[in-house]
Amino acid sequence: MTTSVDALLARIEAKRDEVTALTQELVRIPTINPPGDAYEACARHVGERLARRGFAVEYVRAHGAPGDNDRHPRINVIARWQGRTAGECVHFNSHIDVVEPGPGWTHDPFAAALVQGRVYGRGTCDMKGGLASSIIACESLIESGLPLAGALEISGTVDEESGGFSGVGYLAERGYFSVPRVHHVIIPEPLGVDRICLGHRGVWWGEVETRGRIAHGSMPFLGDSAIHHMSAFIQLLETRLQPSLRQRHTAEPVEPPGARVSTLNINSIHGGQVEQTYSQDARGWPTGDLPAPVVAHSCRAVLDRRFIAEENLEAVRQEIVDMLDELRQTRPGFDYAIRDIMSFVPTATPRDAPVVEATARAIARVLGREPRYIASPGTYDQKHIVRSGKLQHCIAYGPGILDLAHQPDEYVGVPELVNSAQIMALAALSLTGSGP
């Protein structure tokens, strides 16, 4: 078996140019979310390739799920290759959507330029490089001639960047990530080639609306500004909640270390009139929009609260409500509404889970060093696999540097693409019952 494994690793090493080219092909399909551009084109690019290599391919549109419409259909691809004998199924799941490029690039974000051993572009590390590596890993296993048991699955799913409800969430509710179909899941997020991500912090997203009374802007004393009420709430967040959160530390190995405490981000604030664009000409006359003189009767803030394993979701939400209720009792005219947007509890796969141990052995074999075990500061699609799929044996492992995700000049290194493909292949070989 040692000789066969060495041959498998050499086979993948010889595919260095192929995994690079596949990464470039995927990045050049601009699957920007929102709104969900080119999902079907990317899904079919993956599916048609895998079909030519003997995979049974299925395209699943998330009808009725968030964001799905005829202009931007939420198309997911799932491909399955069945081994010669009975065994367990290993599923490699990657999301195909990427965030907008944004400013600050020195490389074309969708040209996928290869420069000094790095592929640059939006989605290179997050996470089309990981998708390419998983494809090369599975194809190499099949080509190796090893007597493979069980099954290999590869999926390209949508909308992870906006919660994954039309992708893994939709599929998990329909049994695509549950036993007996699937036993182990590896998500090739960009966590680093020598790190195994066991899970992630929890999240509560909510919208708080403060309410006031509209009046003429020249006579604000006749109204009641919802924006002023919101400022009082934010003051409490800044002076009371934020210092408390910084004292709440987790024992989980969250990376980066700054995320080993509870955090709160005010994602957005909007109050009063709709956003406008103001400008003047040389005379000082307005040339853009013009405001109307009114006191804001509503102000809304979206809160992104990330919480650690030592906290619970109910308490996280309640401490926000308690502060709002306090203001209602102590601040004249204060009134509010609170709406839940999205929430997920922390996840953590045990270190002795087979998928963790198999990946750890593969890292040691390929890289010659022991892996580091980490948890993610933000959620990813493991949340759906655990909650809806009821499958605990799930990790994130893949090429790329997490800090580069969503940044200008995002890139993935070619050596990392190759190494991660080798590690994924060895892990799958073990987990299907086909090898060491």
Coordinates of C-alpha atoms in Angstrom, one line a residue:
M1 CA 0.0 0.0 0.0
T2 CA 2.9 2.4 0.7
T3 CA 4.0 2.1 -2.9
S4 CA 0.5 2.8 -4.1
V5 CA 0.1 5.8 -1.8
D6 CA 3.4 7.2 -3.0
A7 CA 2.2 6.8 -6.6
L8 CA -1.0 8.6 -5.8
L9 CA 0.9 11.5 -4.3
A10 CA 3.2 11.6 -7.3
R11 CA 0.1 11.6 -9.6
I12 CA -1.3 14.6 -7.9
E13 CA 2.0 16.4 -8.0
A14 CA 2.1 15.8 -11.7
K15 CA -1.2 17.6 -12.0
R16 CA 0.2 20.9 -10.7
D17 CA -0.6 22.7 -14.0
E18 CA -4.0 21.1 -14.2
V19 CA -5.1 22.2 -10.7
T20 CA -3.8 25.7 -11.5
A21 CA -5.7 25.8 -14.8
L22 CA -8.9 24.5 -13.2
T23 CA -8.7 27.2 -10.5
Q24 CA -8.3 29.8 -13.1
E25 CA -11.3 28.5 -15.1
L26 CA -13.5 28.7 -12.1
V27 CA -12.4 32.2 -11.0
R28 CA -13.0 33.5 -14.5
I29 CA -16.7 32.7 -14.1
P30 CA -17.8 35.7 -12.0
T31 CA -20.3 34.2 -9.6
I32 CA -20.9 37.4 -7.6
N33 CA -23.3 37.3 -4.7
P34 CA -25.4 39.3 -4.5
P35 CA -27.2 39.0 -6.8
G36 CA -26.1 35.5 -7.8
D37 CA -24.5 35.9 -11.2
A38 CA -23.4 33.0 -13.4
Y39 CA -24.3 30.3 -10.8
E40 CA -25.6 27.9 -13.5
A41 CA -22.6 28.4 -15.8
C42 CA -20.2 27.6 -12.9
A43 CA -22.2 24.6 -11.7
R44 CA -22.4 23.1 -15.2
H45 CA -18.6 23.7 -15.8
V46 CA -18.0 21.6 -12.7
G47 CA -20.7 19.0 -13.5
E48 CA -19.7 18.5 -17.1
R49 CA -16.1 17.9 -16.2
L50 CA -17.0 15.3 -13.5
A51 CA -19.6 13.6 -15.7
R52 CA -16.8 12.9 -18.3
R53 CA -14.9 11.2 -15.5
G54 CA -17.6 8.8 -14.5
F55 CA -19.5 10.8 -11.8
A56 CA -23.3 10.7 -11.7
V57 CA -24.2 14.4 -11.8
E58 CA -27.3 16.1 -10.5
Y59 CA -28.3 19.8 -10.7
V60 CA -30.6 21.0 -8.0
R61 CA -32.3 24.4 -8.2
A62 CA -33.4 25.7 -4.8
H63 CA -36.9 26.6 -5.8
G64 CA -38.6 29.0 -3.4
A65 CA -35.4 29.5 -1.4
P66 CA -34.1 33.0 -0.6
G67 CA -32.8 34.8 -3.7
D68 CA -34.0 32.2 -6.2
N69 CA -35.6 33.7 -9.3
D70 CA -35.6 33.0 -13.0
R71 CA -33.0 35.8 -13.6
H72 CA -30.7 34.4 -10.9
P73 CA -31.6 30.8 -10.4
R74 CA -29.9 29.1 -7.4
I75 CA -28.4 26.1 -9.1
N76 CA -26.3 23.6 -7.1
V77 CA -24.3 20.7 -8.5
I78 CA -23.8 17.4 -6.8
A79 CA -21.6 14.7 -8.3
R80 CA -21.2 11.1 -7.0
W81 CA -18.8 8.4 -7.9
Q82 CA -19.5 4.9 -6.5
G83 CA -16.6 2.6 -5.6
R84 CA -16.3 -1.1 -6.3
T85 CA -17.3 -2.3 -2.9
A86 CA -19.3 -1.2 0.1
G87 CA -17.9 1.6 2.3
E88 CA -18.6 5.0 3.6
C89 CA -19.1 8.2 1.6
V90 CA -16.8 11.2 1.8
H91 CA -18.3 14.5 0.5
F92 CA -16.2 17.5 -0.5
N93 CA -18.4 20.6 -0.4
S94 CA -17.4 24.0 -1.8
H95 CA -19.4 27.1 -2.4
I96 CA -19.2 28.6 -5.8
D97 CA -20.3 32.2 -4.9
V98 CA -17.9 35.0 -4.3
V99 CA -18.3 38.5 -2.9
E100 CA -18.0 41.6 -5.1
P101 CA -14.4 42.5 -6.0
G102 CA -14.5 46.0 -4.4
P103 CA -11.7 48.6 -5.0
G104 CA -8.0 48.4 -4.5
W105 CA -7.0 45.6 -6.9
T106 CA -3.7 45.6 -8.8
H107 CA -4.7 42.5 -10.7
D108 CA -7.9 42.0 -12.7
P109 CA -10.2 40.3 -10.1
F110 CA -11.6 37.9 -12.7
A111 CA -8.5 37.3 -15.0
A112 CA -7.1 34.7 -12.6
A113 CA -3.5 35.8 -13.4
L114 CA -0.7 33.4 -12.5
V115 CA 2.1 35.4 -11.0
Q116 CA 5.2 33.9 -9.3
G117 CA 3.3 30.7 -8.2
R118 CA 0.1 32.5 -7.1
V119 CA -3.3 32.7 -8.8
Y120 CA -4.8 36.1 -8.2
G121 CA -8.5 36.8 -8.4
R122 CA -11.8 37.1 -6.5
G123 CA -12.6 33.6 -5.1
T124 CA -9.1 32.1 -5.6
C125 CA -8.8 31.2 -1.9
D126 CA -12.4 31.7 -0.9
M127 CA -13.0 29.1 -2.2
K128 CA -12.6 28.1 -5.8
G129 CA -9.0 27.0 -5.2
G130 CA -10.3 24.5 -2.7
L131 CA -13.0 23.3 -5.1
A132 CA -10.3 22.7 -7.7
S133 CA -8.1 20.8 -5.3
S134 CA -11.0 18.6 -4.2
I135 CA -11.8 17.7 -7.8
I136 CA -8.2 16.9 -8.6
A137 CA -8.0 14.8 -5.4
C138 CA -11.0 12.7 -6.3
E139 CA -10.1 12.3 -10.0
S140 CA -6.6 11.2 -9.0
L141 CA -8.0 8.6 -6.6
I142 CA -10.2 7.2 -9.4
E143 CA -7.3 7.2 -11.9
S144 CA -4.9 5.5 -9.5
G145 CA -6.4 2.1 -9.9
L146 CA -6.6 1.6 -6.2
P147 CA -9.5 -0.7 -5.2
L148 CA -11.8 2.1 -3.9
A149 CA -14.6 1.3 -1.6
G150 CA -17.5 3.5 -0.6
A151 CA -18.3 6.7 -2.5
L152 CA -16.9 10.1 -3.3
E153 CA -19.0 13.1 -3.7
I154 CA -18.2 16.7 -4.8
S155 CA -20.6 19.6 -4.6
G156 CA -20.6 23.2 -5.7
T157 CA -23.2 25.0 -3.8
V158 CA -24.5 28.6 -3.8
D159 CA -25.1 31.5 -1.5
E160 CA -22.7 30.6 1.3
E161 CA -21.6 34.2 1.5
S162 CA -25.2 35.2 2.4
G163 CA -26.0 32.3 4.7
G164 CA -26.1 29.3 2.5
F165 CA -29.9 28.9 2.7
S166 CA -30.3 28.2 -1.1
G167 CA -27.2 26.0 -1.1
V168 CA -26.1 23.6 1.6
G169 CA -29.1 24.7 3.8
Y170 CA -31.6 23.7 1.0
L171 CA -29.8 20.4 0.3
A172 CA -29.3 19.4 3.9
E173 CA -33.0 19.7 4.5
R174 CA -33.5 17.2 1.7
G175 CA -31.0 14.6 3.0
Y176 CA -28.0 15.3 0.8
F177 CA -25.8 15.7 3.8
S178 CA -27.1 12.9 6.0
V179 CA -26.4 9.2 6.8
P180 CA -26.8 6.8 5.0
R181 CA -26.0 8.9 1.9
V182 CA -23.0 10.8 3.3
H183 CA -20.8 9.9 6.3
H184 CA -18.0 12.5 6.3
V185 CA -17.8 16.0 5.0
I186 CA -14.7 18.1 4.2
I187 CA -15.3 21.8 3.3
P188 CA -12.2 23.2 1.6
E189 CA -12.4 26.7 3.1
P190 CA -9.1 28.6 3.1
L191 CA -7.9 27.7 6.6
G192 CA -4.3 26.8 5.6
V193 CA -2.8 23.5 4.5
D194 CA -1.6 22.5 7.9
R195 CA -4.7 23.5 9.9
I196 CA -8.0 21.6 10.6
C197 CA -11.0 23.7 11.4
L198 CA -13.3 21.9 13.8
G199 CA -16.1 24.4 13.9
H200 CA -17.1 28.0 14.4
R201 CA -18.5 30.6 16.7
G202 CA -22.2 31.2 17.0
V203 CA -24.0 34.2 15.4
W204 CA -27.1 36.2 16.1
W205 CA -28.1 38.8 13.5
G206 CA -30.9 41.1 14.5
E207 CA -32.4 44.4 13.5
V208 CA -33.3 47.0 16.1
E209 CA -35.7 49.8 15.2
T210 CA -36.1 52.8 17.3
R211 CA -39.3 54.8 16.8
G212 CA -40.1 58.5 17.0
R213 CA -42.6 61.1 15.8
I214 CA -42.3 62.9 12.5
A215 CA -42.4 66.7 12.5
H216 CA -41.1 69.7 10.5
G217 CA -37.3 69.9 10.6
S218 CA -37.4 73.6 11.5
M219 CA -39.4 72.7 14.6
P220 CA -37.8 69.5 15.9
F221 CA -39.2 70.2 19.4
L222 CA -42.6 69.2 18.0
G223 CA -41.3 65.8 17.0
D224 CA -39.3 63.0 18.5
S225 CA -36.2 61.9 16.7
A226 CA -35.8 58.1 16.3
I227 CA -32.1 58.8 15.4
H228 CA -31.5 60.4 18.8
H229 CA -33.1 57.4 20.5
M230 CA -30.9 55.1 18.4
S231 CA -27.8 57.1 19.6
A232 CA -28.8 56.4 23.2
F233 CA -29.0 52.7 22.4
I234 CA -25.6 52.7 20.7
Q235 CA -24.1 54.5 23.6
L236 CA -25.2 51.6 25.8
L237 CA -23.7 49.2 23.4
E238 CA -20.4 51.0 23.4
T239 CA -20.1 51.7 27.1
R240 CA -21.7 48.7 28.7
L241 CA -22.0 45.7 26.3
Q242 CA -18.7 46.0 24.4
P243 CA -16.5 46.1 27.5
S244 CA -18.4 43.1 28.9
L245 CA -17.9 41.2 25.7
R246 CA -14.1 41.7 25.7
Q247 CA -14.0 39.9 29.1
R248 CA -15.7 36.8 27.7
H249 CA -13.0 34.4 26.6
T250 CA -13.4 31.0 24.9
A251 CA -11.3 27.8 25.5
E252 CA -11.8 26.9 21.8
P253 CA -8.9 27.5 19.4
V254 CA -10.5 30.3 17.4
E255 CA -8.3 31.9 14.8
P256 CA -7.3 34.7 14.7
P257 CA -6.8 35.1 18.4
G258 CA -8.7 38.3 18.5
A259 CA -11.8 36.3 17.8
R260 CA -11.4 34.3 21.0
V261 CA -13.8 36.7 22.7
S262 CA -17.4 37.6 22.1
T263 CA -17.9 40.4 19.5
L264 CA -20.5 42.8 18.3
N265 CA -20.5 44.7 15.0
I266 CA -23.0 47.3 13.9
N267 CA -23.5 46.2 10.4
S268 CA -25.6 49.1 9.2
I269 CA -27.6 52.1 10.4
H270 CA -30.4 53.8 8.5
G271 CA -32.7 56.5 9.8
G272 CA -35.0 59.1 8.4
Q273 CA -35.2 59.7 4.7
V274 CA -33.9 57.4 2.0
E275 CA -30.2 57.8 1.2
Q276 CA -29.6 60.6 -1.2
T277 CA -26.7 62.1 -3.2
Y278 CA -26.0 65.8 -2.6
S279 CA -23.9 68.1 -4.8
Q280 CA -23.6 71.8 -5.9
D281 CA -22.6 73.6 -9.0
A282 CA -20.2 76.6 -9.2
R283 CA -22.9 79.0 -8.0
G284 CA -23.6 76.9 -4.9
W285 CA -26.9 75.7 -6.3
P286 CA -27.9 72.1 -5.7
T287 CA -27.5 69.8 -8.6
G288 CA -28.3 66.5 -6.9
D289 CA -31.0 65.3 -4.6
L290 CA -32.6 67.7 -2.1
P291 CA -33.6 66.8 1.5
A292 CA -37.0 67.5 2.9
P293 CA -37.1 69.0 6.4
V294 CA -38.5 66.2 8.6
V295 CA -37.7 64.7 12.0
A296 CA -36.9 61.0 11.6
H297 CA -39.7 58.8 12.9
S298 CA -37.7 55.5 12.4
C299 CA -34.1 54.4 12.7
R300 CA -32.9 50.9 12.1
A301 CA -29.6 49.2 13.0
V302 CA -28.5 45.7 12.0
L303 CA -26.4 44.0 14.7
D304 CA -23.9 41.2 14.0
R305 CA -23.3 39.5 17.3
R306 CA -20.7 36.6 17.3
F307 CA -20.8 34.5 20.4
I308 CA -18.5 31.9 21.9
A309 CA -19.2 28.3 22.9
E310 CA -19.5 29.2 26.5
E311 CA -22.5 31.4 25.8
N312 CA -26.0 30.5 24.7
L313 CA -28.2 32.0 22.0
E314 CA -31.1 32.9 24.2
A315 CA -28.9 34.9 26.6
V316 CA -27.2 36.7 23.7
R317 CA -30.5 38.0 22.4
Q318 CA -31.9 38.7 25.9
E319 CA -29.1 41.1 26.9
I320 CA -29.9 43.3 23.9
V321 CA -33.6 43.2 24.8
D322 CA -32.8 44.1 28.4
M323 CA -30.9 47.2 27.4
L324 CA -33.8 48.3 25.1
D325 CA -36.3 47.7 27.9
E326 CA -34.1 49.7 30.3
L327 CA -34.2 52.6 27.8
R328 CA -37.9 52.3 27.4
Q329 CA -38.3 52.7 31.2
T330 CA -35.8 55.5 31.6
R331 CA -35.8 57.6 28.4
P332 CA -38.9 59.6 27.7
G333 CA -40.6 58.6 24.4
F334 CA -38.3 55.7 23.8
D335 CA -39.9 52.8 21.9
Y336 CA -38.5 50.0 19.8
A337 CA -39.0 46.8 17.8
I338 CA -36.5 43.9 17.5
R339 CA -36.5 41.4 14.6
D340 CA -34.5 38.3 14.3
I341 CA -32.7 37.9 11.0
M342 CA -30.5 34.8 11.3
S343 CA -28.9 32.8 14.1
F344 CA -26.7 29.7 14.5
V345 CA -25.2 28.2 17.6
P346 CA -21.5 27.3 17.7
T347 CA -20.3 24.0 16.2
A348 CA -17.4 21.8 17.2
T349 CA -16.5 18.4 15.7
P350 CA -14.7 16.2 18.3
R351 CA -10.9 15.7 17.6
D352 CA -11.3 12.0 17.7
A353 CA -13.9 12.0 14.8
P354 CA -12.7 9.8 11.9
V355 CA -12.7 12.7 9.5
V356 CA -10.4 14.7 11.8
E357 CA -8.0 11.8 12.5
A358 CA -7.8 10.8 8.8
T359 CA -7.0 14.4 7.7
A360 CA -4.5 14.8 10.5
R361 CA -2.6 11.7 9.4
A362 CA -2.7 12.9 5.8
I363 CA -1.2 16.3 6.8
A364 CA 1.6 14.6 8.7
R365 CA 2.3 12.3 5.7
V366 CA 2.3 15.0 3.1
L367 CA 3.8 18.0 5.0
G368 CA 5.9 16.1 7.6
R369 CA 4.4 18.0 10.5
E370 CA 1.5 17.7 12.9
P371 CA -1.6 19.8 12.1
R372 CA -3.0 22.7 14.2
Y373 CA -6.6 22.5 15.3
I374 CA -8.6 25.7 15.0
A375 CA -12.1 27.1 15.0
S376 CA -13.4 29.8 12.7
P377 CA -14.4 33.3 13.8
G378 CA -17.4 33.3 11.4
T379 CA -19.9 30.7 10.4
Y380 CA -19.7 28.6 7.2
D381 CA -21.8 25.8 5.8
Q382 CA -21.0 23.4 8.6
K383 CA -23.9 25.0 10.4
H384 CA -26.4 23.5 8.0
I385 CA -24.8 20.1 7.9
V386 CA -24.9 19.8 11.7
R387 CA -28.3 21.4 12.3
S388 CA -30.3 20.1 9.3
G389 CA -28.2 17.2 8.2
K390 CA -27.7 15.9 11.7
L391 CA -24.1 15.0 10.7
Q392 CA -21.4 15.7 13.2
H393 CA -18.5 14.4 11.2
C394 CA -17.7 17.6 9.3
I395 CA -14.5 19.8 9.2
A396 CA -13.2 22.7 7.1
Y397 CA -9.8 22.0 5.5
G398 CA -8.4 23.6 2.4
P399 CA -5.8 25.8 0.7
G400 CA -5.4 29.5 1.1
I401 CA -5.0 32.1 3.8
L402 CA -8.1 33.1 5.6
D403 CA -7.0 36.7 6.0
L404 CA -7.0 37.1 2.2
A405 CA -10.7 36.2 1.9
H406 CA -12.8 39.2 0.6
Q407 CA -9.6 41.3 0.3
P408 CA -8.3 43.0 -2.8
D409 CA -5.6 41.0 -4.6
E410 CA -6.9 37.8 -3.1
Y411 CA -4.7 34.8 -4.2
V412 CA -4.0 31.2 -3.6
G413 CA -0.6 29.6 -3.9
V414 CA -0.1 26.8 -6.4
P415 CA 2.0 24.6 -3.9
E416 CA -0.9 24.9 -1.5
L417 CA -3.4 23.7 -4.2
V418 CA -1.2 20.7 -4.8
N419 CA -0.6 19.8 -1.1
S420 CA -4.2 20.2 -0.1
A421 CA -5.3 17.9 -3.0
Q422 CA -2.8 15.3 -1.8
I423 CA -4.1 15.6 1.7
M424 CA -7.7 15.4 0.7
A425 CA -7.0 12.3 -1.4
L426 CA -5.3 10.5 1.4
A427 CA -8.0 11.4 3.9
A428 CA -10.7 10.1 1.5
L429 CA -8.8 6.9 0.9
S430 CA -8.8 6.2 4.6
L431 CA -12.4 7.3 5.3
T432 CA -13.9 5.2 2.5
G433 CA -12.1 2.2 4.0
S434 CA -9.9 1.8 1.0
G435 CA -6.5 2.5 2.6
P436 CA -4.5 3.5 5.6

